[in-house]
């Protein structure tokens, strides 16, 4: 009897795995066509400077509206895109659209940058710098209005090569920020070598910010960033308590559901108009 129970459990477990595998295969298969069939779109999330009470910038976040599976989060399909190499054309698409949108906002008087997330994997392809340069040229965007978010997982690759690419990107006039700082392969020593303009404090620090340990760590990061001349942006800011604590710790730029969820361009319009006086002189 025990044996057959074991066998049943094995089957159930296997079926569960099967569903996941099938979904993943479907995602891989359909990802090819998603670009052509215009199933991707971008949502933008504001970053807010609490000190000056003004907009700091927007982050572009990709979404996929799958015809059958519905909206699929980047957390699910970006890893597949990385494995298949589709991350290159997908990133190019995001860059083109985000730059285009940034230009449109710029024409309406917005002077803040838009940031785009870069997969670490892109630093292993030969054409990343050229792609960025290309898109900036085609879209005729002021490079200082583009910011690229990278993550610490870059340390897993040839760090000399990555540092060289980052220098080339930055010499184009583009800003670079370190996303999810303090979680992954955190290496503070790396800050000495990697050319960046800002640190994004991972959401995990904002959660349970009241613990003494988190306080101490955030405090240290903020002090270090000041000396290194880096902006600090707190991720995952969801409530008044977060804002109060972060402000006390000297962190003044915040991103999270409290200020605004990632929104489609149409919703951003309303959001801007609701925050208008501090963002642009005329409403959009
Ligand atoms: P990320 O760059 O660290 O983006 C922050 C994520 O946290 C976003 O999830 C955002 O929707 C979510 N978030 C923002 N505010 C809050 C908050 O107050 N509370 C909570 N709980 N979550 C919040 P999203 O959009 O699902 O993106 C997940 C990750 O996927 C991103 O993390 C980024 O690493 C990646 N990603 C998104 N778009 C792209 C892209 O175009 N290219 C690449 N390579 N990666 C992307
Ligand atoms: Mg990001
Ligand atoms: Mg992040
Ligand atoms: Mg994150």
CSV table of C-alpha atoms and ligand atoms in Angstrom, one decimal:
chain,number,residue,atom,x,y,z
A,1,UNK,CA,0.0,0.0,0.0
A,2,UNK,CA,2.8,2.4,0.9
A,3,UNK,CA,4.3,1.6,-2.4
A,4,UNK,CA,1.3,2.5,-4.4
A,5,UNK,CA,0.8,5.7,-2.4
A,6,UNK,CA,4.4,6.6,-3.2
A,7,UNK,CA,3.7,5.9,-6.8
A,8,UNK,CA,0.6,8.1,-6.8
A,9,UNK,CA,2.5,10.9,-5.2
A,10,UNK,CA,5.2,10.5,-7.8
A,11,UNK,CA,2.6,10.8,-10.5
A,12,UNK,CA,0.9,13.8,-9.1
A,13,UNK,CA,4.3,15.5,-8.7
A,14,UNK,CA,5.2,14.6,-12.2
A,15,UNK,CA,1.9,16.0,-13.6
A,16,UNK,CA,2.6,19.3,-11.7
A,17,UNK,CA,6.0,19.5,-13.3
A,18,UNK,CA,4.4,18.7,-16.6
A,19,UNK,CA,2.2,21.8,-16.5
A,20,UNK,CA,5.1,24.0,-15.7
A,21,UNK,CA,7.2,22.5,-18.5
A,22,UNK,CA,4.4,22.8,-21.0
A,23,UNK,CA,3.9,26.5,-20.1
A,24,UNK,CA,7.6,27.2,-20.4
A,25,UNK,CA,7.9,25.4,-23.8
A,26,UNK,CA,4.9,27.4,-25.0
A,27,UNK,CA,6.5,30.6,-23.8
A,28,UNK,CA,9.7,29.7,-25.6
A,29,UNK,CA,7.9,28.9,-28.8
A,30,UNK,CA,5.7,32.0,-28.8
A,31,UNK,CA,8.4,34.4,-27.8
A,32,UNK,CA,9.7,34.3,-31.3
A,33,UNK,CA,6.5,35.7,-32.7
A,34,UNK,CA,5.7,38.1,-29.9
A,35,UNK,CA,7.8,40.9,-31.3
A,36,UNK,CA,6.4,40.5,-34.9
A,37,UNK,CA,2.9,40.3,-33.6
A,38,UNK,CA,3.3,43.4,-31.4
A,39,UNK,CA,2.4,41.6,-28.2
A,40,UNK,CA,4.8,43.5,-26.0
A,41,UNK,CA,4.2,46.8,-24.4
A,42,UNK,CA,5.9,49.0,-21.9
A,43,UNK,CA,4.7,50.3,-18.6
A,44,UNK,CA,6.4,53.2,-16.9
A,45,UNK,CA,6.9,53.6,-13.1
A,46,UNK,CA,7.8,57.0,-11.7
A,47,UNK,CA,10.8,57.6,-9.3
A,48,UNK,CA,10.1,60.5,-7.0
A,49,UNK,CA,12.5,62.9,-5.3
A,50,UNK,CA,11.1,63.5,-1.9
A,51,UNK,CA,13.5,66.3,-1.0
A,52,UNK,CA,12.7,68.5,-4.0
A,53,UNK,CA,9.2,67.1,-4.2
A,54,UNK,CA,9.7,66.5,-7.9
A,55,UNK,CA,9.9,63.8,-10.5
A,56,UNK,CA,13.3,62.1,-10.7
A,57,UNK,CA,12.6,59.9,-13.7
A,58,UNK,CA,10.7,56.9,-15.1
A,59,UNK,CA,11.6,53.3,-15.4
A,60,UNK,CA,10.5,51.3,-18.4
A,61,UNK,CA,9.2,47.8,-17.6
A,62,UNK,CA,8.2,45.4,-20.3
A,63,UNK,CA,5.0,43.4,-20.4
A,64,UNK,CA,3.8,40.6,-22.7
A,65,UNK,CA,0.2,40.2,-23.6
A,66,UNK,CA,0.0,36.6,-24.7
A,67,UNK,CA,-3.1,35.8,-26.8
A,68,UNK,CA,-3.9,32.7,-24.8
A,69,UNK,CA,-2.0,32.9,-21.5
A,70,UNK,CA,-2.8,36.6,-20.8
A,71,UNK,CA,-0.3,39.0,-19.3
A,72,UNK,CA,3.1,37.3,-18.6
A,73,UNK,CA,5.5,39.1,-16.3
A,74,UNK,CA,9.1,39.8,-17.3
A,75,UNK,CA,10.2,37.7,-14.4
A,76,UNK,CA,8.9,34.7,-16.3
A,77,UNK,CA,9.8,35.4,-19.9
A,78,UNK,CA,13.0,37.4,-19.6
A,79,UNK,CA,15.0,34.4,-18.4
A,80,UNK,CA,13.7,32.4,-21.4
A,81,UNK,CA,14.6,35.3,-23.7
A,82,UNK,CA,18.1,35.2,-22.2
A,83,UNK,CA,18.5,31.5,-22.9
A,84,UNK,CA,17.3,31.7,-26.5
A,85,UNK,CA,19.2,34.9,-27.4
A,86,UNK,CA,16.0,36.7,-28.1
A,87,UNK,CA,16.9,39.1,-25.3
A,88,UNK,CA,18.9,41.1,-27.9
A,89,UNK,CA,16.1,42.0,-30.3
A,90,UNK,CA,13.7,42.4,-27.3
A,91,UNK,CA,16.1,44.8,-25.6
A,92,UNK,CA,16.4,46.8,-28.8
A,93,UNK,CA,12.7,47.0,-29.1
A,94,UNK,CA,12.4,48.3,-25.5
A,95,UNK,CA,15.2,50.8,-26.0
A,96,UNK,CA,13.6,52.1,-29.2
A,97,UNK,CA,10.2,52.5,-27.6
A,98,UNK,CA,11.4,54.0,-24.4
A,99,UNK,CA,13.7,56.5,-26.2
A,100,UNK,CA,10.8,57.4,-28.5
A,101,UNK,CA,8.5,57.9,-25.5
A,102,UNK,CA,11.1,59.9,-23.7
A,103,UNK,CA,11.4,62.2,-26.7
A,104,UNK,CA,7.6,62.7,-26.8
A,105,UNK,CA,7.6,63.6,-23.1
A,106,UNK,CA,10.6,65.8,-23.6
A,107,UNK,CA,8.7,67.8,-26.2
A,108,UNK,CA,6.0,68.4,-23.6
A,109,UNK,CA,8.5,69.8,-21.2
A,110,UNK,CA,9.6,66.8,-19.2
A,111,UNK,CA,13.3,66.9,-18.5
A,112,UNK,CA,13.7,63.7,-16.5
A,113,UNK,CA,15.4,60.5,-17.9
A,114,UNK,CA,13.8,57.2,-18.7
A,115,UNK,CA,15.6,54.1,-17.5
A,116,UNK,CA,15.7,50.7,-19.3
A,117,UNK,CA,16.8,47.4,-17.7
A,118,UNK,CA,19.7,45.5,-19.2
A,119,UNK,CA,20.1,41.8,-18.8
A,120,UNK,CA,23.5,40.8,-17.7
A,121,UNK,CA,23.6,38.4,-20.5
A,122,UNK,CA,23.8,41.3,-23.0
A,123,UNK,CA,27.3,42.1,-21.9
A,124,UNK,CA,28.3,38.7,-23.4
A,125,UNK,CA,27.0,39.7,-26.8
A,126,UNK,CA,29.4,41.6,-29.0
A,127,UNK,CA,27.1,44.3,-30.0
A,128,UNK,CA,25.6,45.9,-26.9
A,129,UNK,CA,27.5,49.3,-27.1
A,130,UNK,CA,26.8,49.5,-30.8
A,131,UNK,CA,23.1,48.8,-30.3
A,132,UNK,CA,22.7,51.6,-27.7
A,133,UNK,CA,24.6,54.0,-29.9
A,134,UNK,CA,22.5,53.0,-32.9
A,135,UNK,CA,19.2,53.5,-31.1
A,136,UNK,CA,20.2,56.9,-29.7
A,137,UNK,CA,21.1,58.0,-33.2
A,138,UNK,CA,18.0,56.7,-34.8
A,139,UNK,CA,15.7,58.1,-32.1
A,140,UNK,CA,17.8,61.3,-31.9
A,141,UNK,CA,17.5,61.3,-28.1
A,142,UNK,CA,19.7,63.4,-25.9
A,143,UNK,CA,21.8,60.6,-24.3
A,144,UNK,CA,21.6,62.2,-20.9
A,145,UNK,CA,17.8,61.3,-20.9
A,146,UNK,CA,18.6,57.6,-21.1
A,147,UNK,CA,19.6,55.6,-18.0
A,148,UNK,CA,20.5,51.9,-18.1
A,149,UNK,CA,19.9,49.7,-15.1
A,150,UNK,CA,22.3,46.9,-14.6
A,151,UNK,CA,22.6,44.3,-11.8
A,152,UNK,CA,25.4,43.0,-9.7
A,153,UNK,CA,25.3,39.6,-11.4
A,154,UNK,CA,27.7,41.0,-13.9
A,155,UNK,CA,30.5,40.0,-11.6
A,156,UNK,CA,30.0,36.5,-12.8
A,157,UNK,CA,31.4,37.4,-16.1
A,158,UNK,CA,34.7,38.7,-17.3
A,159,UNK,CA,34.7,41.8,-15.2
A,160,UNK,CA,37.4,43.7,-17.1
A,161,UNK,CA,35.4,43.3,-20.3
A,162,UNK,CA,32.2,44.5,-18.6
A,163,UNK,CA,33.9,47.5,-17.1
A,164,UNK,CA,35.3,48.4,-20.5
A,165,UNK,CA,31.8,48.2,-22.1
A,166,UNK,CA,30.3,50.3,-19.3
A,167,UNK,CA,32.9,53.0,-19.8
A,168,UNK,CA,32.1,53.0,-23.5
A,169,UNK,CA,28.3,53.2,-22.8
A,170,UNK,CA,28.9,56.0,-20.3
A,171,UNK,CA,31.1,58.0,-22.7
A,172,UNK,CA,28.0,58.1,-25.0
A,173,UNK,CA,26.5,60.3,-22.3
A,174,UNK,CA,24.1,57.7,-21.0
A,175,UNK,CA,23.6,57.3,-17.2
A,176,UNK,CA,24.0,53.9,-15.5
A,177,UNK,CA,22.5,52.7,-12.3
A,178,UNK,CA,23.0,49.5,-10.3
A,179,UNK,CA,19.6,47.8,-9.8
A,180,UNK,CA,18.6,45.6,-6.8
A,181,UNK,CA,21.7,46.7,-5.0
A,182,UNK,CA,22.7,44.8,-1.9
A,183,UNK,CA,21.1,41.4,-2.7
A,184,UNK,CA,22.7,39.3,-5.4
A,185,UNK,CA,26.4,39.0,-5.7
A,186,UNK,CA,26.9,42.1,-3.8
A,187,UNK,CA,30.4,43.2,-3.9
A,188,UNK,CA,31.1,46.6,-2.5
A,189,UNK,CA,34.6,46.5,-3.8
A,190,UNK,CA,33.1,46.5,-7.3
A,191,UNK,CA,31.8,50.1,-6.8
A,192,UNK,CA,35.4,51.1,-7.1
A,193,UNK,CA,35.7,49.8,-10.6
A,194,UNK,CA,32.2,50.0,-12.1
A,195,UNK,CA,31.3,53.4,-13.5
A,196,UNK,CA,27.8,54.2,-12.3
A,197,UNK,CA,25.7,57.2,-11.3
A,198,UNK,CA,23.2,55.7,-9.0
A,199,UNK,CA,22.4,52.8,-6.7
A,200,UNK,CA,18.9,51.3,-6.5
A,201,UNK,CA,18.4,49.9,-3.0
A,202,UNK,CA,16.7,46.5,-3.3
A,203,UNK,CA,13.1,46.3,-2.2
A,204,UNK,CA,14.1,43.8,0.5
A,205,UNK,CA,15.7,46.7,2.4
A,206,UNK,CA,12.5,48.8,2.3
A,207,UNK,CA,10.5,45.8,3.6
A,208,UNK,CA,10.7,45.5,7.3
A,209,UNK,CA,12.8,48.7,7.4
A,210,UNK,CA,12.2,49.0,11.1
A,211,UNK,CA,14.6,46.3,12.1
A,212,UNK,CA,17.9,47.7,13.6
A,213,UNK,CA,20.0,45.7,11.2
A,214,UNK,CA,18.3,47.0,8.1
A,215,UNK,CA,18.6,50.6,9.5
A,216,UNK,CA,22.4,50.1,10.0
A,217,UNK,CA,22.9,48.6,6.5
A,218,UNK,CA,20.9,51.3,4.7
A,219,UNK,CA,22.6,54.0,6.7
A,220,UNK,CA,26.0,52.7,5.7
A,221,UNK,CA,25.0,52.4,2.0
A,222,UNK,CA,23.6,55.9,2.0
A,223,UNK,CA,26.8,57.4,3.6
A,224,UNK,CA,29.0,55.4,1.2
A,225,UNK,CA,26.9,56.6,-1.8
A,226,UNK,CA,27.2,60.2,-0.8
A,227,UNK,CA,31.0,60.0,-0.7
A,228,UNK,CA,31.1,58.2,-4.0
A,229,UNK,CA,28.7,60.8,-5.5
A,230,UNK,CA,26.0,58.3,-6.3
A,231,UNK,CA,22.3,58.9,-6.1
A,232,UNK,CA,20.4,56.3,-4.0
A,233,UNK,CA,16.9,55.3,-5.1
A,234,UNK,CA,14.9,53.1,-2.7
A,235,UNK,CA,12.8,50.4,-4.4
A,236,UNK,CA,9.5,49.1,-3.2
A,237,UNK,CA,8.3,52.1,-1.3
A,238,UNK,CA,4.7,51.3,-0.4
A,239,UNK,CA,3.7,53.4,2.6
A,240,UNK,CA,4.2,56.4,4.8
A,241,UNK,CA,6.3,54.4,7.3
A,242,UNK,CA,8.8,53.5,4.5
A,243,UNK,CA,9.0,57.1,3.4
A,244,UNK,CA,9.6,58.4,6.9
A,245,UNK,CA,12.3,55.8,7.7
A,246,UNK,CA,14.1,56.2,4.4
A,247,UNK,CA,14.1,60.0,4.7
A,248,UNK,CA,15.5,59.8,8.2
A,249,UNK,CA,18.3,57.6,6.8
A,250,UNK,CA,19.1,60.2,4.1
A,251,UNK,CA,17.6,58.5,1.2
A,252,UNK,CA,15.6,61.0,-0.9
A,253,UNK,CA,14.6,59.3,-4.1
A,254,UNK,CA,11.9,56.7,-4.0
A,255,UNK,CA,10.1,54.3,-6.3
A,256,UNK,CA,7.2,52.1,-5.4
A,257,UNK,CA,3.5,51.6,-5.4
A,258,UNK,CA,3.0,54.5,-3.0
A,259,UNK,CA,4.1,57.0,-5.7
A,260,UNK,CA,2.8,55.1,-8.6
A,261,UNK,CA,2.5,51.6,-10.0
A,262,UNK,CA,4.0,50.8,-13.4
A,263,UNK,CA,1.5,52.5,-15.8
A,264,UNK,CA,0.7,52.6,-19.5
A,265,UNK,CA,1.5,55.8,-21.3
A,266,UNK,CA,-2.2,56.9,-21.1
A,267,UNK,CA,-2.3,56.5,-17.4
A,268,UNK,CA,1.0,58.3,-17.0
A,269,UNK,CA,-0.6,61.3,-18.6
A,270,UNK,CA,-3.2,61.4,-15.8
A,271,UNK,CA,-0.5,60.7,-13.2
A,272,UNK,CA,1.5,63.6,-14.4
A,273,UNK,CA,-1.5,65.9,-14.5
A,274,UNK,CA,-2.3,65.0,-10.9
A,275,UNK,CA,1.3,65.9,-9.9
A,276,UNK,CA,1.6,68.7,-12.5
A,277,UNK,CA,2.8,71.8,-10.7
A,278,UNK,CA,6.0,70.1,-9.6
A,279,UNK,CA,6.7,68.3,-12.8
A,280,UNK,CA,6.1,70.5,-15.8
A,281,UNK,CA,4.9,74.0,-16.3
A,282,UNK,CA,2.1,73.1,-18.6
A,283,UNK,CA,0.1,69.9,-18.3
A,284,UNK,CA,0.5,67.1,-20.8
B,1,LIG,P1,13.3,45.6,-11.4
B,1,LIG,O1,14.0,46.3,-12.5
B,1,LIG,O2,14.0,45.6,-10.1
B,1,LIG,O3,11.9,46.3,-11.3
B,1,LIG,C1,11.2,46.4,-10.1
B,1,LIG,C2,10.1,45.4,-10.0
B,1,LIG,O4,9.4,45.7,-8.8
B,1,LIG,C3,9.0,45.6,-11.1
B,1,LIG,O5,8.4,44.3,-11.4
B,1,LIG,C4,8.0,46.5,-10.5
B,1,LIG,O6,6.7,46.3,-11.0
B,1,LIG,C5,8.0,46.0,-9.0
B,1,LIG,N1,7.6,47.0,-8.1
B,1,LIG,C6,7.7,48.4,-8.2
B,1,LIG,N2,7.2,49.0,-7.1
B,1,LIG,C7,6.9,48.0,-6.2
B,1,LIG,C8,6.3,48.0,-4.9
B,1,LIG,O7,6.1,49.1,-4.2
B,1,LIG,N3,6.1,46.8,-4.3
B,1,LIG,C9,6.4,45.7,-4.9
B,1,LIG,N4,6.1,44.5,-4.3
B,1,LIG,N5,6.9,45.6,-6.2
B,1,LIG,C10,7.1,46.8,-6.8
B,1,LIG,P2,8.3,43.8,-12.9
B,1,LIG,O8,7.8,44.9,-13.7
B,1,LIG,O9,7.5,42.5,-12.8
B,1,LIG,O10,9.7,43.5,-13.3
B,1,LIG,C11,10.5,42.5,-12.7
B,1,LIG,C12,11.9,42.5,-13.2
B,1,LIG,O11,11.9,42.1,-14.6
B,1,LIG,C13,12.5,43.8,-13.1
B,1,LIG,O12,13.0,44.1,-11.8
B,1,LIG,C14,13.6,43.7,-14.2
B,1,LIG,O13,14.8,43.0,-13.6
B,1,LIG,C15,13.0,42.7,-15.2
B,1,LIG,N6,12.6,43.5,-16.4
B,1,LIG,C16,11.5,44.3,-16.6
B,1,LIG,N7,11.5,44.9,-17.8
B,1,LIG,C17,12.6,44.5,-18.4
B,1,LIG,C18,13.2,44.7,-19.7
B,1,LIG,O14,12.7,45.5,-20.5
B,1,LIG,N8,14.4,44.1,-19.9
B,1,LIG,C19,15.0,43.3,-19.0
B,1,LIG,N9,16.2,42.7,-19.3
B,1,LIG,N10,14.5,43.0,-17.8
B,1,LIG,C20,13.3,43.6,-17.5
B,2,LIG,MG1,15.1,48.0,-12.7
B,3,LIG,MG1,15.2,46.8,-9.1
B,4,LIG,MG1,14.1,44.0,-8.4
